[in-house]
């Protein structure tokens, strides 16, 4: 299914666009509510009924005109961190205008709203703080956690549907909970309470990228202390000033949170974000059978990398199991990518898990993962190689005790090289040229963020492979010139925003009891199916981020269909593509101003 078909078929039209919003608020109180505030876009009738005249200038402006003004203000900000702060302020003032602007210019604003700028915003959270957004659950107040969560549900905005209009909302207050414990923030580590900015940014991408109702997403930070000594020394730090809680006390706190979510928001999807290496996979494995949950660092990163891989093998006309894959950086993201590709080999090509594991050579800071290594954790055990297999490999420096990247590349002759190390320029000219000697179309994925830590600049990878490389990166890069033809090669950005909003939308639209591996794989295949490279081998491996809303609807439809096939969906729906798409679209949220209707406050 190519991009033109997506544009024609998946135009979003939500029932919620037609719903009048009923409220008893008037005047200044109305203007202070970002869900209701229209600023200069209030109609003449609304200004009179809601006593807004005198609080705003006279002229009535359309949303489009407001977006022109807001974009000009955005462009005038002198740095990305100030642009990030501007967008946060706009969201606090006018929800519709914020999402209309971001949705229109998502590709441009994504690096400001999320990586890499959000890392800076997280680090300066206590200095930049203006207004709390999200739910702050701290260990010292765990005794009232249930009441704290319930208060957010009570305060959340809800549409009041007029008689005769179909209610597309569910009985649960929230559809998605985006939660972090802030230990593994974007390669900058433990950031304490500032991690809430990660949760709010991810939540915003669910809205802009997939049309999830912003009023049905709850960003959460679990503040269990911090081991970041700079935060302790900061007198403005707003979080729990205590060493990071671990072990039984930590597990009890997380379990308390998960059980409260299950009770208060039954069926809501829990999105884990930036948990530490020792907890991310463990918590996902623990709670997958209990309620719908998803770890973006493990499953999201792996999913978008798998989609790019499937696009690449579509170009090379090969199979997943034909690949020899070197993963440089065997942490949460690297193992997540390996696991997703491995599981796809097993599911789609019918090979055994053991055979699929043998297609990978994974490298961490100590070198190639070997079975003799006593430091192996979690999934690393699956990919550790026999020491005997590697004993005779020539080391460039004989006294080097561990097998390094260049040693592995020379011995393995990989067809695919994945970087998740944050080790800048680790894929040097020798590594890339050595790889390119043995494969016609080298698949090279330097996935590390930010761009300053990427393993290889795509321009160099393109040059050193004579323009033959199939490249996807974790950060945005400009096109690279093909050194042979002189044509521009547009670099695919393997951004999680291409996959996780659609996975989430599909899960909540199906009211699924879980987000299964099959549902994720269905979403991956849907994303890979709209790769521009399938029409043009020199085009990007993944769709443009500017098309993410249409892509997310396509992904979500595949997820819903798979949930129906597996029997985990809780909706009465035919397994028909058009019926599924219409079902999803009915519940999607669009950033448009709804008409306001005055409703006197209930005196009872």
Coordinates of C-alpha atoms in Angstrom, one line a residue:
X1 CA 0.0 0.0 0.0
X2 CA 1.8 3.1 -1.2
X3 CA 1.7 6.7 0.2
X4 CA -0.8 8.0 -2.4
X5 CA -3.4 5.4 -1.2
X6 CA -2.9 6.4 2.4
X7 CA -3.6 10.1 1.5
X8 CA -6.8 9.2 -0.3
X9 CA -8.1 6.6 2.0
X10 CA -7.3 7.7 5.5
X11 CA -8.6 11.2 5.8
X12 CA -9.5 11.7 9.5
X13 CA -13.0 12.8 10.4
X14 CA -14.0 12.5 14.0
X15 CA -17.5 12.6 15.5
X16 CA -16.0 14.7 18.2
X17 CA -15.6 17.6 15.8
X18 CA -19.4 18.0 15.9
X19 CA -19.9 18.0 19.6
X20 CA -20.8 21.3 21.2
X21 CA -19.0 21.8 24.5
X22 CA -21.3 22.7 27.4
X23 CA -19.9 24.7 30.2
X24 CA -21.0 27.0 33.1
X25 CA -17.7 29.0 33.0
X26 CA -17.8 32.6 31.9
X27 CA -15.4 35.6 31.4
X28 CA -11.9 35.3 32.8
X29 CA -12.6 31.8 34.2
X30 CA -13.4 30.5 30.7
X31 CA -10.3 32.1 29.2
X32 CA -8.1 30.4 31.9
X33 CA -9.3 26.9 30.8
X34 CA -7.0 25.8 28.0
X35 CA -9.5 23.2 26.8
X36 CA -12.2 25.8 26.3
X37 CA -10.2 29.0 25.5
X38 CA -10.4 30.1 21.9
X39 CA -8.7 33.4 22.4
X40 CA -9.5 35.7 19.5
X41 CA -11.6 33.0 17.8
X42 CA -14.6 33.3 20.0
X43 CA -17.6 34.1 17.8
X44 CA -19.7 37.2 18.4
X45 CA -22.5 35.1 19.9
X46 CA -20.1 33.3 22.2
X47 CA -18.5 36.5 23.4
X48 CA -21.9 37.8 24.4
X49 CA -23.2 34.6 26.0
X50 CA -20.0 33.9 27.9
X51 CA -19.2 37.5 28.8
X52 CA -15.9 37.5 27.0
X53 CA -16.3 40.9 25.5
X54 CA -13.9 43.3 27.3
X55 CA -11.5 40.4 28.1
X56 CA -10.1 40.1 24.5
X57 CA -9.6 42.4 21.5
X58 CA -12.6 43.1 19.3
X59 CA -11.8 41.4 16.0
X60 CA -12.7 37.8 15.5
X61 CA -9.9 35.7 14.0
X62 CA -10.1 32.2 12.5
X63 CA -8.0 29.3 13.9
X64 CA -5.9 29.5 10.7
X65 CA -5.1 33.2 11.4
X66 CA -4.2 32.3 15.0
X67 CA -1.8 29.7 13.7
X68 CA -0.1 32.2 11.5
X69 CA 0.5 34.5 14.5
X70 CA 1.6 31.6 16.7
X71 CA 4.0 30.3 14.2
X72 CA 5.6 33.7 13.7
X73 CA 6.1 33.9 17.5
X74 CA 7.6 30.4 17.5
X75 CA 10.1 31.3 14.8
X76 CA 11.2 34.4 16.7
X77 CA 12.4 32.4 19.7
X78 CA 16.2 32.5 19.5
X79 CA 16.9 28.9 20.7
X80 CA 15.3 25.5 20.6
X81 CA 14.9 25.4 24.4
X82 CA 13.0 28.7 24.2
X83 CA 10.9 27.4 21.4
X84 CA 10.1 24.4 23.6
X85 CA 9.1 26.7 26.4
X86 CA 7.0 28.7 24.0
X87 CA 5.1 25.6 22.9
X88 CA 4.6 24.5 26.5
X89 CA 3.2 27.9 27.3
X90 CA 0.9 27.8 24.3
X91 CA -0.4 24.4 25.3
X92 CA -1.2 25.8 28.8
X93 CA -3.2 28.6 27.2
X94 CA -5.1 27.1 24.3
X95 CA -5.2 23.4 23.7
X96 CA -6.7 23.5 20.2
X97 CA -4.3 26.1 18.9
X98 CA -1.3 24.2 20.3
X99 CA -2.2 20.9 18.6
X100 CA -3.4 22.6 15.4
X101 CA 0.0 24.3 15.1
X102 CA 2.1 21.2 16.0
X103 CA 0.0 18.9 13.8
X104 CA 0.4 21.2 10.8
X105 CA 4.2 21.5 11.3
X106 CA 5.0 18.3 13.1
X107 CA 8.2 17.4 11.2
X108 CA 9.6 20.9 11.9
X109 CA 8.6 21.0 15.5
X110 CA 9.3 17.4 16.5
X111 CA 13.0 18.1 17.3
X112 CA 11.8 21.0 19.5
X113 CA 8.9 19.3 21.1
X114 CA 10.8 16.0 21.7
X115 CA 14.3 14.8 20.9
X116 CA 16.8 16.3 21.2
X117 CA 15.5 19.5 22.8
X118 CA 13.3 17.7 25.4
X119 CA 16.5 16.4 27.0
X120 CA 17.6 19.9 27.7
X121 CA 14.1 20.8 29.0
X122 CA 14.2 17.8 31.4
X123 CA 17.5 18.8 32.7
X124 CA 16.3 22.4 33.4
X125 CA 12.8 21.4 34.6
X126 CA 13.0 23.0 38.0
X127 CA 14.4 26.2 36.5
X128 CA 11.8 26.4 33.7
X129 CA 8.9 25.4 35.8
X130 CA 5.7 27.5 35.4
X131 CA 2.7 25.3 35.8
X132 CA 2.4 21.7 36.7
X133 CA 1.2 19.4 33.8
X134 CA 0.7 15.7 34.5
X135 CA 0.6 13.6 37.6
X136 CA 3.5 13.6 40.2
X137 CA 3.5 10.5 42.3
X138 CA 6.2 10.6 45.0
X139 CA 7.3 7.9 47.3
X140 CA 6.8 9.8 50.6
X141 CA 3.1 10.3 49.7
X142 CA 2.5 6.8 48.4
X143 CA -0.2 6.2 51.1
X144 CA -2.5 8.5 49.2
X145 CA -1.6 7.4 45.6
X146 CA -5.1 6.1 44.8
X147 CA -6.6 9.4 45.9
X148 CA -4.1 11.4 43.8
X149 CA -4.8 9.4 40.7
X150 CA -8.6 9.7 41.3
X151 CA -8.3 13.5 41.6
X152 CA -6.8 13.6 38.1
X153 CA -9.7 11.6 36.8
X154 CA -12.1 13.9 38.5
X155 CA -10.5 17.0 37.1
X156 CA -10.1 15.7 33.6
X157 CA -12.2 17.4 30.9
X158 CA -15.2 15.4 29.6
X159 CA -17.4 16.1 26.7
X160 CA -21.1 16.4 27.5
X161 CA -22.9 14.9 24.6
X162 CA -26.2 16.4 23.5
X163 CA -29.3 14.1 23.4
X164 CA -29.2 11.8 20.3
X165 CA -25.5 12.2 19.6
X166 CA -23.5 9.0 19.9
X167 CA -21.1 8.9 22.9
X168 CA -17.7 7.8 21.6
X169 CA -16.0 8.0 25.0
X170 CA -15.5 5.0 27.2
X171 CA -16.4 4.5 30.8
X172 CA -12.7 4.8 31.9
X173 CA -11.4 8.3 32.5
X174 CA -8.1 7.8 30.7
X175 CA -7.2 5.7 27.7
X176 CA -3.4 6.0 27.9
X177 CA -1.1 6.5 30.9
X178 CA 2.5 7.6 29.9
X179 CA 4.8 6.9 32.9
X180 CA 8.5 7.3 33.6
X181 CA 10.6 6.8 36.7
X182 CA 13.2 9.1 35.0
X183 CA 16.2 6.8 35.6
X184 CA 17.2 6.4 31.9
X185 CA 16.3 9.7 30.2
X186 CA 17.4 9.9 26.6
X187 CA 21.0 9.0 27.2
X188 CA 21.4 11.7 29.9
X189 CA 20.5 9.3 32.7
X190 CA 18.7 10.0 36.0
X191 CA 16.8 13.3 36.0
X192 CA 14.4 12.9 38.9
X193 CA 11.1 14.7 38.8
X194 CA 12.1 16.4 35.5
X195 CA 11.2 13.2 33.7
X196 CA 7.6 14.4 33.6
X197 CA 8.6 16.4 30.5
X198 CA 9.3 13.2 28.7
X199 CA 5.8 11.9 29.6
X200 CA 4.1 15.1 28.5
X201 CA 6.0 15.2 25.2
X202 CA 5.2 11.5 24.4
X203 CA 1.6 12.2 25.3
X204 CA 1.6 15.2 22.9
X205 CA 2.8 13.0 20.1
X206 CA -0.1 10.5 20.7
X207 CA -2.4 13.5 20.0
X208 CA -0.6 15.2 17.1
X209 CA 0.5 11.9 15.5
X210 CA -2.5 9.7 16.0
X211 CA -5.5 11.8 17.0
X212 CA -5.7 10.4 20.6
X213 CA -7.9 12.7 22.7
X214 CA -5.4 14.8 24.8
X215 CA -8.0 14.9 27.6
X216 CA -7.8 11.1 27.8
X217 CA -4.0 10.8 28.3
X218 CA -2.4 11.1 31.7
X219 CA 1.4 11.8 31.8
X220 CA 2.9 10.5 35.1
X221 CA 6.3 10.6 36.8
X222 CA 7.2 8.1 39.6
X223 CA 9.5 10.2 41.8
X224 CA 11.5 7.7 43.9
X225 CA 14.4 10.0 44.5
X226 CA 17.5 10.5 42.3
X227 CA 21.1 9.5 42.2
X228 CA 21.9 12.7 40.2
X229 CA 24.1 14.7 42.7
X230 CA 23.7 17.9 40.6
X231 CA 20.0 17.8 41.4
X232 CA 20.7 17.5 45.1
X233 CA 22.9 20.5 44.9
X234 CA 20.3 22.6 43.0
X235 CA 18.3 24.7 45.5
X236 CA 15.5 25.0 43.0
X237 CA 15.1 21.3 42.5
X238 CA 11.4 20.4 43.0
X239 CA 11.6 16.6 43.3
X240 CA 12.1 14.2 46.2
X241 CA 15.6 14.9 47.5
X242 CA 16.6 11.4 48.4
X243 CA 18.9 8.7 46.9
X244 CA 17.0 6.7 44.3
X245 CA 14.9 4.0 46.0
X246 CA 15.6 0.5 44.7
X247 CA 14.9 -3.1 45.5
X248 CA 11.7 -4.3 47.3
X249 CA 10.6 -0.8 48.2
X250 CA 10.8 0.3 44.5
X251 CA 9.0 -2.7 43.3
X252 CA 6.2 -2.2 45.9
X253 CA 5.8 1.4 44.8
X254 CA 5.6 0.5 41.1
X255 CA 3.2 -2.4 41.8
X256 CA 1.0 -0.1 43.9
X257 CA 0.8 2.3 40.9
X258 CA 0.0 -0.5 38.4
X259 CA -2.7 -2.0 40.5
X260 CA -4.3 1.4 41.0
X261 CA -4.3 2.0 37.3
X262 CA -5.9 -1.3 36.7
X263 CA -8.6 -0.6 39.2
X264 CA -9.3 3.1 38.4
X265 CA -8.7 3.1 34.7
X266 CA -9.6 -0.5 33.6
X267 CA -8.2 -1.3 30.1
X268 CA -6.1 1.8 29.8
X269 CA -2.7 1.3 28.1
X270 CA 0.3 1.9 30.2
X271 CA 3.2 3.3 28.2
X272 CA 6.5 2.8 30.0
X273 CA 9.1 5.4 29.1
X274 CA 12.8 5.8 30.0
X275 CA 13.0 3.3 32.8
X276 CA 16.5 2.2 33.8
X277 CA 18.3 -0.8 32.2
X278 CA 17.8 -3.0 35.3
X279 CA 14.0 -2.3 35.4
X280 CA 12.7 -1.7 31.9
X281 CA 12.5 -5.2 30.6
X282 CA 11.8 -6.7 34.0
X283 CA 8.8 -4.5 34.6
X284 CA 7.5 -5.0 31.1
X285 CA 7.7 -8.8 31.5
X286 CA 6.0 -8.7 34.9
X287 CA 3.0 -6.6 33.9
X288 CA 2.4 -7.7 30.2
X289 CA 0.1 -10.5 31.4
X290 CA -1.7 -8.2 33.9
X291 CA -2.9 -5.2 31.8
X292 CA -2.2 -3.6 28.5
X293 CA 1.3 -2.2 28.6
X294 CA 4.1 -1.2 26.2
X295 CA 7.7 -0.1 26.6
X296 CA 8.7 2.4 24.0
X297 CA 12.4 2.1 24.5
X298 CA 12.3 -1.7 24.0
X299 CA 9.3 -2.3 21.8
X300 CA 8.9 1.0 20.1
X301 CA 12.5 1.4 19.1
X302 CA 12.6 -2.2 18.1
X303 CA 9.4 -1.9 16.1
X304 CA 10.5 1.1 14.0
X305 CA 13.9 -0.5 13.4
X306 CA 12.2 -3.7 12.3
X307 CA 10.0 -1.8 9.9
X308 CA 13.0 -0.1 8.4
X309 CA 14.7 -3.5 8.1
X310 CA 11.7 -5.1 6.4
X311 CA 11.7 -2.1 3.9
X312 CA 15.5 -2.7 3.3
X313 CA 15.1 -6.4 2.6
X314 CA 12.2 -5.5 0.3
X315 CA 14.8 -3.5 -1.7
X316 CA 17.4 -6.2 -1.6
X317 CA 14.9 -9.0 -2.3
X318 CA 16.3 -11.1 0.6
X319 CA 14.8 -12.6 3.8
X320 CA 15.3 -11.5 7.4
X321 CA 17.0 -14.8 8.2
X322 CA 19.5 -14.2 5.4
X323 CA 20.9 -11.3 7.3
X324 CA 24.1 -11.2 9.5
X325 CA 23.4 -8.5 12.0
X326 CA 25.9 -6.7 14.2
X327 CA 24.3 -4.7 17.0
X328 CA 26.7 -2.2 18.5
X329 CA 25.3 -1.1 21.9
X330 CA 23.7 -4.0 23.7
X331 CA 21.6 -2.0 26.2
X332 CA 17.8 -1.5 26.3
X333 CA 17.4 -0.2 22.8
X334 CA 19.9 -2.5 21.2
X335 CA 18.4 -5.6 22.7
X336 CA 14.9 -4.3 21.9
X337 CA 15.8 -4.1 18.3
X338 CA 17.5 -7.5 18.3
X339 CA 14.5 -9.1 20.0
X340 CA 12.0 -7.6 17.5
X341 CA 13.9 -8.7 14.5
X342 CA 14.6 -12.1 16.0
X343 CA 10.9 -12.6 16.8
X344 CA 9.9 -11.6 13.3
X345 CA 12.3 -14.2 11.8
X346 CA 10.6 -16.8 13.9
X347 CA 7.0 -15.7 13.3
X348 CA 7.3 -14.8 9.6
X349 CA 9.9 -17.2 8.3
X350 CA 9.4 -20.2 10.6
X351 CA 12.9 -20.7 11.9
X352 CA 13.7 -21.7 15.5
X353 CA 14.5 -19.2 18.2
X354 CA 17.9 -20.7 18.5
X355 CA 18.6 -20.3 14.7
X356 CA 17.3 -16.7 14.8
X357 CA 19.6 -15.9 17.8
X358 CA 22.5 -17.1 15.8
X359 CA 22.0 -14.3 13.2
X360 CA 23.1 -11.7 15.7
X361 CA 26.5 -10.5 17.0
X362 CA 26.0 -8.0 19.8
X363 CA 28.7 -5.7 21.3
X364 CA 28.7 -3.7 24.5
X365 CA 31.3 -1.6 26.2
X366 CA 33.3 -4.8 27.0
X367 CA 33.3 -6.0 23.4
X368 CA 31.4 -8.9 21.8
X369 CA 29.0 -10.6 24.1
X370 CA 30.4 -14.0 25.0
X371 CA 28.9 -16.8 27.1
X372 CA 31.9 -16.6 29.4
X373 CA 31.0 -13.0 30.4
X374 CA 29.7 -12.9 33.9
X375 CA 28.1 -9.5 33.4
X376 CA 25.4 -10.5 30.9
X377 CA 21.9 -9.3 31.7
X378 CA 18.5 -10.2 30.5
X379 CA 18.3 -10.7 26.7
X380 CA 22.0 -10.4 26.4
X381 CA 22.2 -14.1 27.3
X382 CA 20.2 -15.0 24.2
X383 CA 22.8 -13.5 21.8
X384 CA 26.1 -14.4 23.6
X385 CA 28.4 -16.3 21.3
X386 CA 30.5 -19.4 22.2
X387 CA 34.0 -18.4 23.1
X388 CA 35.4 -21.2 21.0
X389 CA 33.7 -19.8 17.9
X390 CA 35.6 -16.5 18.2
X391 CA 38.9 -17.9 19.5
X392 CA 40.7 -17.8 16.1
X393 CA 39.4 -14.4 15.0
X394 CA 42.3 -12.1 14.2
X395 CA 42.4 -9.1 16.5
X396 CA 43.9 -6.0 15.1
X397 CA 45.8 -5.6 18.4
X398 CA 46.7 -9.0 19.6
X399 CA 46.9 -8.0 23.3
X400 CA 43.4 -6.6 23.1
X401 CA 41.4 -9.0 25.4
X402 CA 38.0 -8.3 24.0
X403 CA 36.7 -8.5 20.4
X404 CA 36.0 -5.0 19.2
X405 CA 33.7 -3.8 16.5
X406 CA 36.3 -3.9 13.7
X407 CA 37.3 -7.5 14.7
X408 CA 33.6 -8.6 14.5
X409 CA 33.0 -6.9 11.2
X410 CA 36.0 -8.5 9.6
X411 CA 35.1 -11.9 10.8
X412 CA 31.3 -11.9 10.4
X413 CA 31.0 -9.9 7.2
X414 CA 27.7 -8.4 8.3
X415 CA 24.9 -7.4 5.9
X416 CA 23.4 -5.1 8.6
X417 CA 25.0 -2.8 11.2
X418 CA 22.9 -1.3 14.0
X419 CA 24.2 1.4 16.4
X420 CA 22.7 2.1 19.8
X421 CA 25.8 2.9 21.6
X422 CA 25.9 6.8 21.8
X423 CA 29.6 6.3 20.9
X424 CA 30.1 9.1 18.3
X425 CA 31.7 8.0 15.0
X426 CA 32.2 4.4 16.1
X427 CA 31.3 3.3 12.6
X428 CA 34.5 4.8 11.1
X429 CA 35.7 4.5 7.5
X430 CA 37.5 1.2 8.1
X431 CA 34.4 -0.4 9.6
X432 CA 32.0 0.8 6.9
X433 CA 34.4 0.1 3.9
X434 CA 35.1 -3.4 5.4
X435 CA 31.4 -4.1 5.6
X436 CA 30.8 -2.8 2.1
X437 CA 33.4 -5.2 0.6
X438 CA 31.1 -8.1 1.3
X439 CA 27.6 -7.0 0.7
X440 CA 26.0 -5.2 -2.3
X441 CA 23.5 -3.0 -0.3
X442 CA 24.9 -2.6 3.3
X443 CA 22.0 -1.9 5.7
X444 CA 23.3 0.7 8.2
X445 CA 21.2 2.0 11.1
X446 CA 23.1 4.5 13.3
X447 CA 20.2 5.0 15.8
X448 CA 21.8 6.9 18.7
X449 CA 20.5 10.3 19.8
X450 CA 21.3 13.1 19.7
X451 CA 23.0 13.8 16.4
X452 CA 26.3 14.6 18.2
X453 CA 26.4 11.0 19.4
X454 CA 25.5 9.2 16.2
X455 CA 27.7 6.3 15.2
X456 CA 28.2 7.6 11.7
X457 CA 27.1 10.6 9.7
X458 CA 24.9 9.4 6.8
X459 CA 26.9 11.5 4.4
X460 CA 30.0 9.5 5.3
X461 CA 28.3 6.1 5.2
X462 CA 26.9 7.0 1.8
X463 CA 30.4 8.1 0.6
X464 CA 32.2 5.1 1.9
X465 CA 29.8 2.6 0.3
X466 CA 29.7 4.4 -3.0
X467 CA 26.1 5.3 -2.5
X468 CA 25.0 1.7 -2.0
X469 CA 24.0 1.9 1.7
X470 CA 20.4 1.6 2.9
X471 CA 20.4 4.0 5.8
X472 CA 18.0 4.8 8.6
X473 CA 18.9 7.0 11.6
X474 CA 17.5 7.8 15.0
X475 CA 17.8 11.6 14.4
X476 CA 16.9 13.8 11.5
X477 CA 19.6 14.3 8.9
X478 CA 19.7 16.2 5.6
X479 CA 19.9 14.3 2.3
X480 CA 23.3 12.8 1.3
X481 CA 24.6 13.1 -2.3
X482 CA 25.1 9.8 -4.1
X483 CA 28.8 10.0 -5.0
X484 CA 28.2 8.1 -8.2
X485 CA 25.0 9.6 -9.6
X486 CA 25.0 12.9 -7.8
X487 CA 21.4 12.4 -6.8
X488 CA 20.1 13.2 -3.3
X489 CA 19.5 10.2 -1.1
X490 CA 16.9 11.1 1.5
X491 CA 17.7 9.6 4.9
X492 CA 14.9 7.7 6.7
X493 CA 14.4 8.9 10.2
X494 CA 13.6 5.8 12.3
X495 CA 11.8 7.8 14.8
X496 CA 9.5 6.0 17.3
X497 CA 6.9 8.6 16.5
X498 CA 6.2 6.7 13.3
X499 CA 5.0 3.6 15.1
X500 CA 4.1 4.1 18.8
X501 CA 1.1 6.5 18.3
X502 CA -0.5 4.0 15.8
X503 CA 0.2 1.1 18.1
X504 CA -1.5 3.0 21.0
X505 CA -4.4 4.1 18.9
X506 CA -5.0 0.6 17.7
X507 CA -4.9 -0.8 21.2
X508 CA -7.3 1.6 22.7
X509 CA -9.6 1.5 19.6
X510 CA -9.9 -2.2 20.0
X511 CA -10.2 -2.0 23.8
X512 CA -7.7 -4.8 23.8
X513 CA -6.9 -6.6 27.0
X514 CA -3.2 -6.6 26.0
X515 CA -0.7 -5.3 23.4
X516 CA 0.6 -8.6 22.1
X517 CA 3.7 -9.3 20.1
X518 CA 1.3 -10.1 17.2
X519 CA -0.3 -6.7 17.4
X520 CA 3.1 -5.0 17.4
X521 CA 4.2 -7.1 14.4
X522 CA 1.0 -6.3 12.5
X523 CA 1.7 -2.6 13.1
X524 CA 5.3 -3.0 11.9
X525 CA 4.3 -4.7 8.7
X526 CA 1.7 -2.0 8.1
X527 CA 4.4 0.7 8.5
X528 CA 6.9 -1.2 6.3
X529 CA 4.2 -1.6 3.6
X530 CA 4.1 2.2 3.0
X531 CA 7.9 2.5 2.6
X532 CA 8.7 4.9 -0.3
X533 CA 11.7 2.6 -1.0
X534 CA 9.3 -0.1 -2.3
X535 CA 8.5 2.2 -5.2
X536 CA 11.9 3.7 -5.6
X537 CA 15.0 1.8 -4.3
X538 CA 16.8 5.1 -3.7
X539 CA 13.9 6.6 -1.7
X540 CA 13.8 6.6 2.1
X541 CA 13.2 3.3 3.9
X542 CA 10.4 4.9 6.0
X543 CA 7.6 7.4 5.3
X544 CA 8.1 11.1 6.0
X545 CA 7.2 12.2 9.5
X546 CA 5.0 14.9 7.9
X547 CA 2.6 12.0 7.1
X548 CA 2.6 10.5 10.6
X549 CA -1.1 11.0 11.2
X550 CA -2.1 9.1 8.1
X551 CA 0.5 6.4 8.8
X552 CA -0.7 6.0 12.3
X553 CA -4.2 5.4 11.1
X554 CA -2.9 2.7 8.8
X555 CA -0.9 1.1 11.6
X556 CA -3.8 1.3 14.0
X557 CA -6.1 -0.5 11.6
X558 CA -3.6 -3.3 11.3
X559 CA -3.4 -3.5 15.1
X560 CA -7.2 -3.6 15.6
X561 CA -7.5 -6.3 13.0
X562 CA -4.8 -8.4 14.7
X563 CA -6.5 -7.9 18.1
X564 CA -9.7 -9.2 16.6
X565 CA -7.9 -12.2 15.1
X566 CA -6.3 -13.0 18.4
X567 CA -9.6 -12.6 20.4
X568 CA -8.2 -10.0 22.7
X569 CA -10.3 -7.1 21.4
X570 CA -13.4 -6.0 23.3
X571 CA -15.4 -4.4 20.6
X572 CA -18.1 -5.7 18.4
X573 CA -16.6 -5.2 15.0
X574 CA -16.3 -7.0 11.7
X575 CA -12.8 -8.0 10.5
X576 CA -13.4 -5.7 7.5
X577 CA -10.7 -3.1 6.6
X578 CA -13.2 -0.3 5.9
X579 CA -15.3 -1.0 9.0
X580 CA -12.2 -1.0 11.2
X581 CA -10.9 2.3 9.7
X582 CA -14.3 4.0 10.2
X583 CA -14.5 2.7 13.8
X584 CA -11.1 4.2 14.6
X585 CA -11.8 7.5 12.9
X586 CA -15.0 8.0 14.9
X587 CA -13.1 8.1 18.1
X588 CA -10.2 10.3 16.9
X589 CA -9.7 13.9 18.1
X590 CA -9.0 16.8 15.8
X591 CA -7.7 20.2 16.8
X592 CA -10.7 22.3 15.8
X593 CA -12.8 24.7 17.8
X594 CA -16.1 23.2 18.9
X595 CA -19.2 25.4 19.4
X596 CA -19.8 26.4 23.0
X597 CA -23.1 26.1 24.8
X598 CA -23.9 27.6 28.2
X599 CA -25.1 25.1 30.8
X600 CA -26.0 26.6 34.2
X601 CA -24.0 25.0 37.1
X602 CA -25.8 22.2 38.8
X603 CA -26.8 23.6 42.2
X604 CA -27.2 20.0 43.6

